Amino acid sequence: MREFFVNVTRYPRYLIAFTLGVMNSVAEPLARRRSNPVTAVALIGALISGMISMGLVLRAMVTSSPLA
């Protein structure tokens, strides 16, 4: 894992360009569909549920004791 972070710090421009490219390729089709109210509500719901899921996964990875 250390080698991965060494490579990431060695190539920050590549990492930034790659991240922006992925975000652009995901956001562009979604931006075209936002004019439909049903699609906009679904996208907002998916964004919120994704953030909640990510928070729960990260919390489970960090804490050593089980949550339930």
Coordinates of C-alpha atoms in Angstrom, one line a residue:
M1 CA 0.0 0.0 0.0
R2 CA 2.9 2.3 0.7
E3 CA 4.1 2.0 -2.9
F4 CA 0.7 3.1 -4.1
F5 CA 0.8 6.3 -2.2
V6 CA 4.4 6.9 -3.3
N7 CA 3.2 6.6 -6.9
V8 CA 0.3 8.9 -6.2
T9 CA 2.5 11.6 -4.8
R10 CA 4.9 11.2 -7.7
Y11 CA 2.2 11.8 -10.3
P12 CA -0.2 14.5 -8.9
R13 CA -1.1 15.9 -12.3
Y14 CA -2.1 12.6 -13.6
L15 CA -4.2 11.9 -10.5
I16 CA -6.0 15.3 -10.8
A17 CA -6.5 14.9 -14.6
F18 CA -7.8 11.3 -14.1
T19 CA -10.2 12.4 -11.3
L20 CA -11.5 15.4 -13.2
G21 CA -12.0 13.2 -16.3
V22 CA -14.0 10.6 -14.4
M23 CA -16.1 13.3 -12.7
N24 CA -16.8 15.0 -16.1
S25 CA -17.8 11.7 -17.8
V26 CA -20.2 11.0 -15.0
A27 CA -21.6 14.5 -14.5
E28 CA -22.2 15.4 -18.2
P29 CA -24.9 12.9 -18.9
L30 CA -26.6 13.5 -15.6
A31 CA -26.6 17.3 -16.3
R32 CA -28.5 16.8 -19.5
R33 CA -31.2 14.8 -17.7
R34 CA -31.8 17.2 -14.8
S35 CA -34.5 19.2 -16.6
N36 CA -37.0 16.4 -15.9
P37 CA -38.3 16.8 -12.3
V38 CA -38.6 13.1 -11.7
T39 CA -35.0 12.5 -12.8
A40 CA -33.8 15.4 -10.7
V41 CA -35.5 14.0 -7.6
A42 CA -34.0 10.5 -8.3
L43 CA -30.5 11.9 -8.8
I44 CA -30.7 13.8 -5.5
G45 CA -32.0 10.7 -3.7
A46 CA -29.1 8.6 -5.2
L47 CA -26.6 11.2 -4.2
I48 CA -27.8 11.4 -0.6
S49 CA -28.1 7.6 -0.3
G50 CA -24.6 7.2 -1.8
M51 CA -23.1 9.7 0.8
I52 CA -24.9 7.9 3.6
S53 CA -23.6 4.5 2.4
M54 CA -20.1 5.9 2.1
G55 CA -20.2 7.3 5.6
L56 CA -21.4 4.0 7.0
V57 CA -18.7 2.0 5.2
L58 CA -16.0 4.4 6.3
R59 CA -17.2 4.3 9.9
A60 CA -17.3 0.5 9.8
M61 CA -13.7 0.4 8.4
V62 CA -12.4 2.8 11.1
T63 CA -14.1 1.5 14.3
S64 CA -12.9 -1.8 15.7
S65 CA -16.1 -2.8 17.5
P66 CA -19.3 -3.8 15.7
L67 CA -22.0 -1.3 15.4
A68 CA -25.0 -3.7 15.9

